[in-house]
Amino acid sequence: MKEGLMKLPRNRVRRNYLGGAGIDRLHGETVCRDNDRPEEWIGSMVEAVNLGMEPIENEGLAMVETEEGMFCLRDLVNENQRFYLGDSIHKDGTWQLSFLLKILDSAMRLHVQVHPSTRFANEVMGKPYGKLECYYILNVREGIDPYIRLGFQHAPARSEWKQIVEAQDLGRMDACFEKIPVRQGEVWYIPGGMPHAIGEGITMLEIMEPSDLVVRCEFEREGVVVPEEARYMGRGLDFCLDVFDYTEYSKEDIIRKCRITPQVLEKTDAYERRRLVGEKLTPCFFVEALKVWDEAVVSHNGKFTLGVVCSGSCRIESAGKPDGGEERESSGRDRRKDGGIRLRQGDSFVIAAAVETCRIVPEGELELALVYPGKDMER
């Protein structure tokens, strides 16, 4: 079974921090609540790792509703690899989606943590991916002055950092950082090895390499405890200390290094397409923003693409016949007979690689975020 365009059901996932009301707000819910499911994983092909929590079967895996019933998206893609992935298949015939896309909303500042760089993950841990991350700030809660922690502004020596983490000396830990201000609409790059923490009150898209390798330096915040087994990647603290970048970066250094300036790729009378994250930062994924204010036919990139409606609503339909055959009727509340889907703010969707063009009919001004694999997936 092949579907060129698919709307994705919501896929909330548990984490070791509180949030999620901003995701409800993005979806236009009347009641918006914070809880232990502060993330929505978009089109995820990987299961969530929640050490210390009661397991939930297939948590994190995206499902999709088709005319033949509910399917795991990973299984659907695996059965129709060429249609969905195009050329994004490894030379040995295997595949793995080279990114994970989330909507994240924080009600509290997250625990300070760090992820291995790709090089460290490859050479030291024997893992295919580290965990480079990128943030696209969508919204900020009222009354919040938004910020992130990123890199050491007052860098400790390795031995001093070990003492701070072992003793959970949060006063000394806090003194290593200054608040890095962020704003709605900004794009940020978080390199592997750089300690970081997202501040409270921020709703963002988070795009990352598809691993869950994380070293957590703070074990408790606002009553939320990180279980012991979830702190050091199953290793010891001494091993994890080698993950950190102990360079001292001023706030200005971090802004120059890690705040991304989007690049306009294409502009017409109907839409503007901007590159938010490109191959200079990572071979794993591209991120684009598409603003549409009039009906437009937009060329597809020939890649498996995940999208999120950041603002507005629309109808999207394939402008051609993606599988080269006859179009057939689709069923379901969000589908049209031509295979199109209707979307509103907060919705997420899939575009198969085989789709050549999309007709987008906005209802007012519309912004879509689109994420698709980089060259890494073709290795």
Short mmCIF file of C-alpha atoms in Angstrom, two decimals:
data_model
loop_
_atom_site.label_atom_id
_atom_site.label_comp_id
_atom_site.label_asym_id
_atom_site.label_seq_id
_atom_site.Cartn_x
_atom_site.Cartn_y
_atom_site.Cartn_z
CA MET A 1 0.00 0.00 0.00
CA LYS A 2 1.32 3.43 -0.97
CA GLU A 3 0.18 6.85 0.17
CA GLY A 4 2.07 9.84 -1.24
CA LEU A 5 0.68 12.21 1.41
CA MET A 6 -0.27 11.13 4.92
CA LYS A 7 -1.46 13.07 7.93
CA LEU A 8 0.09 11.71 11.14
CA PRO A 9 -1.82 11.06 14.37
CA ARG A 10 -0.46 12.80 17.47
CA ASN A 11 2.32 10.90 19.20
CA ARG A 12 3.04 12.18 22.72
CA VAL A 13 6.00 10.67 24.56
CA ARG A 14 7.03 10.60 28.25
CA ARG A 15 10.24 12.29 29.37
CA ASN A 16 12.03 13.16 32.63
CA TYR A 17 10.70 16.73 32.81
CA LEU A 18 7.35 18.52 32.84
CA GLY A 19 5.70 20.40 29.99
CA GLY A 20 3.35 19.92 27.06
CA ALA A 21 0.80 22.71 27.57
CA GLY A 22 2.46 24.59 24.70
CA ILE A 23 1.91 21.59 22.41
CA ASP A 24 -1.77 21.57 23.37
CA ARG A 25 -1.88 25.30 22.63
CA LEU A 26 -0.22 24.77 19.24
CA HIS A 27 -2.97 22.27 18.42
CA GLY A 28 -5.66 24.76 19.45
CA GLU A 29 -6.90 22.78 22.44
CA THR A 30 -9.28 24.49 24.85
CA VAL A 31 -7.60 22.95 27.91
CA CYS A 32 -3.79 23.03 27.93
CA ARG A 33 -2.00 21.02 30.63
CA ASP A 34 1.57 20.28 31.61
CA ASN A 35 2.39 16.66 32.40
CA ASP A 36 5.09 14.02 31.90
CA ARG A 37 4.48 13.91 28.10
CA PRO A 38 6.14 17.16 27.05
CA GLU A 39 7.17 15.95 23.57
CA GLU A 40 5.40 14.92 20.40
CA TRP A 41 7.57 12.73 18.16
CA ILE A 42 6.87 13.35 14.48
CA GLY A 43 7.07 10.37 12.12
CA SER A 44 9.41 8.59 14.53
CA MET A 45 11.00 5.33 13.41
CA VAL A 46 12.65 4.74 16.82
CA GLU A 47 11.24 3.73 20.18
CA ALA A 48 11.60 6.03 23.17
CA VAL A 49 14.08 5.00 25.87
CA ASN A 50 12.63 5.89 29.29
CA LEU A 51 14.87 4.14 31.78
CA GLY A 52 13.37 3.97 35.25
CA MET A 53 9.80 4.31 33.95
CA GLU A 54 7.23 1.57 33.43
CA PRO A 55 7.72 0.34 29.83
CA ILE A 56 5.05 1.15 27.23
CA GLU A 57 5.14 -1.08 24.17
CA ASN A 58 6.24 0.77 21.01
CA GLU A 59 6.36 4.13 22.80
CA GLY A 60 7.69 6.75 20.39
CA LEU A 61 6.95 4.84 17.18
CA ALA A 62 4.72 6.80 14.80
CA MET A 63 1.51 5.27 13.55
CA VAL A 64 -0.44 6.28 10.46
CA GLU A 65 -4.09 5.82 9.53
CA THR A 66 -4.70 4.45 6.02
CA GLU A 67 -7.77 3.17 4.22
CA GLU A 68 -6.63 -0.30 5.24
CA GLY A 69 -6.32 0.56 8.94
CA MET A 70 -3.62 1.73 11.35
CA PHE A 71 -0.02 0.88 10.46
CA CYS A 72 3.33 1.55 12.06
CA LEU A 73 4.94 4.10 9.78
CA ARG A 74 8.28 2.28 9.96
CA ASP A 75 6.68 -0.92 8.66
CA LEU A 76 4.84 0.91 5.89
CA VAL A 77 8.05 2.53 4.68
CA ASN A 78 9.97 -0.73 4.92
CA GLU A 79 7.44 -2.48 2.67
CA ASN A 80 7.67 0.25 0.02
CA GLN A 81 11.22 1.52 0.36
CA ARG A 82 11.76 2.94 -3.11
CA PHE A 83 8.42 4.76 -3.10
CA TYR A 84 8.92 6.41 0.29
CA LEU A 85 12.71 6.78 0.47
CA GLY A 86 13.77 7.26 -3.15
CA ASP A 87 17.57 7.17 -3.28
CA SER A 88 17.94 7.53 0.51
CA ILE A 89 18.86 3.88 0.99
CA HIS A 90 22.28 2.62 2.08
CA LYS A 91 24.42 0.96 -0.55
CA ASP A 92 23.94 -2.41 1.14
CA GLY A 93 20.15 -2.06 0.75
CA THR A 94 19.44 -1.22 4.39
CA TRP A 95 18.06 2.08 5.65
CA GLN A 96 17.64 4.12 8.80
CA LEU A 97 16.02 7.53 8.92
CA SER A 98 18.92 9.83 9.78
CA PHE A 99 17.02 12.22 12.05
CA LEU A 100 14.37 12.42 14.74
CA LEU A 101 11.89 15.33 14.71
CA LYS A 102 10.01 16.46 17.82
CA ILE A 103 7.74 19.19 19.08
CA LEU A 104 9.01 19.98 22.57
CA ASP A 105 7.47 22.21 25.24
CA SER A 106 9.12 22.99 28.57
CA ALA A 107 7.27 24.02 31.72
CA MET A 108 10.56 23.99 33.64
CA ARG A 109 14.20 24.45 32.85
CA LEU A 110 15.43 21.05 31.75
CA HIS A 111 18.23 19.20 33.53
CA VAL A 112 21.75 20.12 32.35
CA GLN A 113 22.96 17.45 29.95
CA VAL A 114 25.33 16.71 27.09
CA HIS A 115 25.32 14.43 24.05
CA PRO A 116 28.33 12.79 22.39
CA SER A 117 29.57 14.24 19.14
CA THR A 118 29.28 12.02 16.09
CA ARG A 119 33.04 11.52 16.12
CA PHE A 120 33.06 10.43 19.78
CA ALA A 121 30.08 8.14 19.21
CA ASN A 122 31.76 6.56 16.15
CA GLU A 123 35.34 6.25 17.35
CA VAL A 124 34.94 5.66 21.09
CA MET A 125 31.49 4.09 21.49
CA GLY A 126 31.16 2.27 18.18
CA LYS A 127 27.77 3.91 17.54
CA PRO A 128 26.60 5.16 14.11
CA TYR A 129 25.27 8.48 15.44
CA GLY A 130 26.01 10.99 18.15
CA LYS A 131 23.34 13.54 18.96
CA LEU A 132 23.76 16.90 17.30
CA GLU A 133 20.56 18.92 17.79
CA CYS A 134 18.90 21.94 16.19
CA TYR A 135 16.09 24.08 17.65
CA TYR A 136 13.46 26.12 15.80
CA ILE A 137 11.69 28.31 18.35
CA LEU A 138 7.93 28.35 17.66
CA ASN A 139 6.38 30.04 20.70
CA VAL A 140 7.15 31.38 24.16
CA ARG A 141 4.76 31.38 27.10
CA GLU A 142 3.40 34.70 28.25
CA GLY A 143 5.55 36.44 30.85
CA ILE A 144 8.65 34.36 30.05
CA ASP A 145 12.03 35.83 29.10
CA PRO A 146 13.23 32.81 27.06
CA TYR A 147 16.74 31.44 27.26
CA ILE A 148 18.85 28.33 26.96
CA ARG A 149 22.03 27.22 28.65
CA LEU A 150 24.64 26.38 26.01
CA GLY A 151 28.33 25.73 26.53
CA PHE A 152 30.40 26.80 29.53
CA GLN A 153 30.61 30.58 29.97
CA HIS A 154 32.82 29.99 33.05
CA ALA A 155 34.50 26.72 32.17
CA PRO A 156 35.59 24.32 34.93
CA ALA A 157 38.56 22.02 34.61
CA ARG A 158 37.66 18.40 33.98
CA SER A 159 38.53 17.45 37.58
CA GLU A 160 36.45 20.34 38.95
CA TRP A 161 33.45 19.39 36.80
CA LYS A 162 33.71 15.82 38.10
CA GLN A 163 33.54 17.13 41.68
CA ILE A 164 30.54 19.32 40.85
CA VAL A 165 28.60 16.47 39.23
CA GLU A 166 29.48 13.88 41.88
CA ALA A 167 28.51 16.21 44.74
CA GLN A 168 25.52 17.64 42.86
CA ASP A 169 26.80 21.06 43.87
CA LEU A 170 24.15 22.98 41.98
CA GLY A 171 25.39 26.40 43.07
CA ARG A 172 28.78 25.76 41.49
CA MET A 173 27.13 24.12 38.49
CA ASP A 174 24.89 27.15 37.92
CA ALA A 175 27.94 29.41 38.12
CA CYS A 176 29.41 27.69 35.03
CA PHE A 177 26.61 29.05 32.83
CA GLU A 178 24.95 32.28 31.79
CA LYS A 179 21.55 32.56 30.17
CA ILE A 180 21.71 32.66 26.37
CA PRO A 181 18.65 34.65 25.18
CA VAL A 182 16.50 33.14 22.43
CA ARG A 183 13.48 34.49 20.56
CA GLN A 184 10.53 33.13 18.61
CA GLY A 185 11.53 32.40 15.03
CA GLU A 186 15.21 31.80 15.80
CA VAL A 187 17.16 28.69 14.79
CA TRP A 188 19.89 27.27 17.03
CA TYR A 189 22.54 24.60 16.59
CA ILE A 190 23.67 22.50 19.59
CA PRO A 191 26.91 20.66 18.78
CA GLY A 192 27.72 17.33 20.35
CA GLY A 193 29.87 17.74 23.45
CA MET A 194 28.37 21.09 24.47
CA PRO A 195 26.52 21.04 27.82
CA HIS A 196 23.06 22.58 27.50
CA ALA A 197 19.60 22.96 28.99
CA ILE A 198 16.41 24.38 27.49
CA GLY A 199 14.85 27.13 29.61
CA GLU A 200 11.26 27.13 30.84
CA GLY A 201 8.30 28.24 28.73
CA ILE A 202 9.60 27.45 25.23
CA THR A 203 7.78 25.52 22.49
CA MET A 204 10.10 24.43 19.72
CA LEU A 205 10.81 22.00 16.95
CA GLU A 206 13.81 19.89 17.90
CA ILE A 207 15.63 18.05 15.13
CA MET A 208 18.44 15.67 16.00
CA GLU A 209 20.55 12.74 15.01
CA PRO A 210 18.56 9.54 15.71
CA SER A 211 20.17 8.42 18.96
CA ASP A 212 19.24 8.66 22.62
CA LEU A 213 22.80 9.00 23.93
CA VAL A 214 22.73 11.48 26.80
CA VAL A 215 24.80 12.27 29.90
CA ARG A 216 22.72 14.01 32.55
CA CYS A 217 24.62 16.23 34.96
CA GLU A 218 21.71 17.35 37.18
CA PHE A 219 19.86 14.54 38.86
CA GLU A 220 16.84 16.43 40.25
CA ARG A 221 14.92 19.56 39.29
CA GLU A 222 11.60 20.72 40.69
CA GLY A 223 10.98 17.27 42.14
CA VAL A 224 11.68 15.45 38.88
CA VAL A 225 14.43 12.88 39.49
CA VAL A 226 16.55 11.34 36.75
CA PRO A 227 16.91 7.62 37.58
CA GLU A 228 20.47 6.38 38.12
CA GLU A 229 20.37 4.13 35.05
CA ALA A 230 19.47 7.15 32.87
CA ARG A 231 22.41 9.38 33.89
CA TYR A 232 25.61 8.04 32.32
CA MET A 233 24.65 6.09 29.15
CA GLY A 234 25.23 2.84 31.05
CA ARG A 235 28.87 3.83 31.62
CA GLY A 236 30.69 5.46 34.53
CA LEU A 237 31.14 9.17 35.19
CA ASP A 238 34.86 9.04 34.32
CA PHE A 239 34.03 7.74 30.84
CA CYS A 240 31.33 10.40 30.37
CA LEU A 241 33.61 13.27 31.38
CA ASP A 242 35.44 12.80 28.06
CA VAL A 243 32.25 13.71 26.19
CA PHE A 244 32.31 17.37 27.33
CA ASP A 245 33.71 20.35 25.47
CA TYR A 246 35.47 22.30 28.25
CA THR A 247 36.09 25.35 26.06
CA GLU A 248 35.02 28.64 27.65
CA TYR A 249 32.54 30.46 25.39
CA SER A 250 31.20 33.94 26.07
CA LYS A 251 27.52 34.61 25.32
CA GLU A 252 28.65 36.49 22.21
CA ASP A 253 30.80 33.51 21.15
CA ILE A 254 27.81 31.18 21.47
CA ILE A 255 25.52 33.48 19.48
CA ARG A 256 28.08 33.72 16.67
CA LYS A 257 28.74 29.99 16.67
CA CYS A 258 25.31 28.50 17.31
CA ARG A 259 22.57 30.88 16.14
CA ILE A 260 21.77 30.10 12.50
CA THR A 261 20.84 32.72 9.93
CA PRO A 262 18.20 31.22 7.58
CA GLN A 263 18.87 31.44 3.84
CA VAL A 264 16.19 32.31 1.28
CA LEU A 265 16.24 29.60 -1.41
CA GLU A 266 13.25 30.61 -3.50
CA LYS A 267 10.63 33.36 -3.52
CA THR A 268 7.60 33.73 -5.78
CA ASP A 269 4.34 35.68 -5.73
CA ALA A 270 2.77 32.82 -3.74
CA TYR A 271 5.44 31.48 -1.39
CA GLU A 272 8.92 31.79 0.11
CA ARG A 273 11.18 28.84 0.90
CA ARG A 274 14.02 29.24 3.43
CA ARG A 275 16.80 26.87 4.44
CA LEU A 276 17.04 26.69 8.23
CA VAL A 277 19.61 23.89 8.57
CA GLY A 278 21.85 22.63 5.78
CA GLU A 279 24.69 20.24 5.07
CA LYS A 280 27.39 22.60 6.41
CA LEU A 281 26.19 21.76 9.93
CA THR A 282 25.25 18.11 9.56
CA PRO A 283 25.06 15.44 6.84
CA CYS A 284 22.07 13.90 8.63
CA PHE A 285 19.22 16.28 7.76
CA PHE A 286 17.99 19.44 6.07
CA VAL A 287 15.36 21.74 7.60
CA GLU A 288 13.33 24.22 5.56
CA ALA A 289 10.53 26.69 6.32
CA LEU A 290 7.90 27.25 3.65
CA LYS A 291 5.66 30.33 3.96
CA VAL A 292 2.66 30.27 1.63
CA TRP A 293 0.11 33.06 1.20
CA ASP A 294 -1.56 32.06 -2.09
CA GLU A 295 -2.29 28.79 -3.88
CA ALA A 296 0.98 27.35 -5.14
CA VAL A 297 2.46 24.30 -6.80
CA VAL A 298 5.78 23.55 -5.11
CA SER A 299 8.38 21.07 -6.35
CA HIS A 300 9.14 18.25 -3.93
CA ASN A 301 12.73 17.38 -3.01
CA GLY A 302 12.64 13.67 -3.91
CA LYS A 303 13.24 12.69 -0.27
CA PHE A 304 11.14 11.18 2.51
CA THR A 305 9.91 14.36 4.18
CA LEU A 306 8.25 15.07 7.51
CA GLY A 307 6.33 18.31 7.93
CA VAL A 308 4.74 20.32 10.73
CA VAL A 309 2.21 23.13 10.33
CA CYS A 310 3.78 25.90 12.43
CA SER A 311 0.94 28.36 11.78
CA GLY A 312 -2.20 28.60 9.65
CA SER A 313 -4.15 25.86 7.89
CA CYS A 314 -4.26 24.47 4.38
CA ARG A 315 -5.03 21.67 1.98
CA ILE A 316 -2.12 19.83 0.37
CA GLU A 317 -2.48 17.46 -2.54
CA SER A 318 -0.13 15.73 -4.87
CA ALA A 319 -0.16 17.66 -8.14
CA GLY A 320 0.82 14.51 -10.05
CA LYS A 321 0.40 10.78 -9.68
CA PRO A 322 3.19 9.85 -7.31
CA ASP A 323 3.40 6.13 -8.06
CA GLY A 324 3.06 6.55 -11.82
CA GLY A 325 -0.31 4.81 -11.81
CA GLU A 326 -3.92 5.81 -11.50
CA GLU A 327 -4.98 7.80 -8.49
CA ARG A 328 -7.50 6.02 -6.33
CA GLU A 329 -10.00 7.14 -3.77
CA SER A 330 -8.85 7.57 -0.20
CA SER A 331 -11.03 7.36 2.85
CA GLY A 332 -10.99 9.16 6.17
CA ARG A 333 -12.06 12.51 7.51
CA ASP A 334 -8.79 14.28 6.58
CA ARG A 335 -8.54 12.92 3.01
CA ARG A 336 -9.93 14.01 -0.35
CA LYS A 337 -10.72 11.79 -3.34
CA ASP A 338 -7.61 13.15 -5.06
CA GLY A 339 -5.44 11.94 -2.16
CA GLY A 340 -5.06 15.38 -0.61
CA ILE A 341 -5.02 16.09 3.11
CA ARG A 342 -6.39 18.99 5.13
CA LEU A 343 -4.10 20.33 7.84
CA ARG A 344 -4.23 22.95 10.56
CA GLN A 345 -1.72 24.44 12.99
CA GLY A 346 0.12 21.76 14.96
CA ASP A 347 -0.64 18.94 12.53
CA SER A 348 2.17 16.84 11.10
CA PHE A 349 2.42 14.90 7.86
CA VAL A 350 4.53 12.76 5.53
CA ILE A 351 5.44 13.36 1.88
CA ALA A 352 6.82 10.30 0.09
CA ALA A 353 9.97 10.64 -2.01
CA ALA A 354 8.00 9.59 -5.10
CA VAL A 355 5.80 12.71 -4.97
CA GLU A 356 7.09 15.17 -7.57
CA THR A 357 5.06 18.29 -6.75
CA CYS A 358 2.55 19.42 -4.15
CA ARG A 359 -0.34 21.82 -4.62
CA ILE A 360 -0.79 23.86 -1.44
CA VAL A 361 -3.97 25.82 -0.88
CA PRO A 362 -3.55 27.99 2.25
CA GLU A 363 -6.38 29.42 4.31
CA GLY A 364 -4.69 32.72 5.12
CA GLU A 365 -0.95 32.90 5.74
CA LEU A 366 0.67 29.53 6.30
CA GLU A 367 4.05 28.31 7.54
CA LEU A 368 5.26 24.73 7.19
CA ALA A 369 8.49 23.29 8.57
CA LEU A 370 9.90 20.49 6.40
CA VAL A 371 12.65 18.06 7.44
CA TYR A 372 14.29 15.52 5.15
CA PRO A 373 17.43 13.34 5.11
CA GLY A 374 20.87 14.62 4.21
CA LYS A 375 23.65 12.72 2.49
CA ASP A 376 24.31 10.54 5.53
CA MET A 377 21.30 8.35 4.76
CA GLU A 378 22.77 7.44 1.36
CA ARG A 379 26.09 6.14 2.70
#
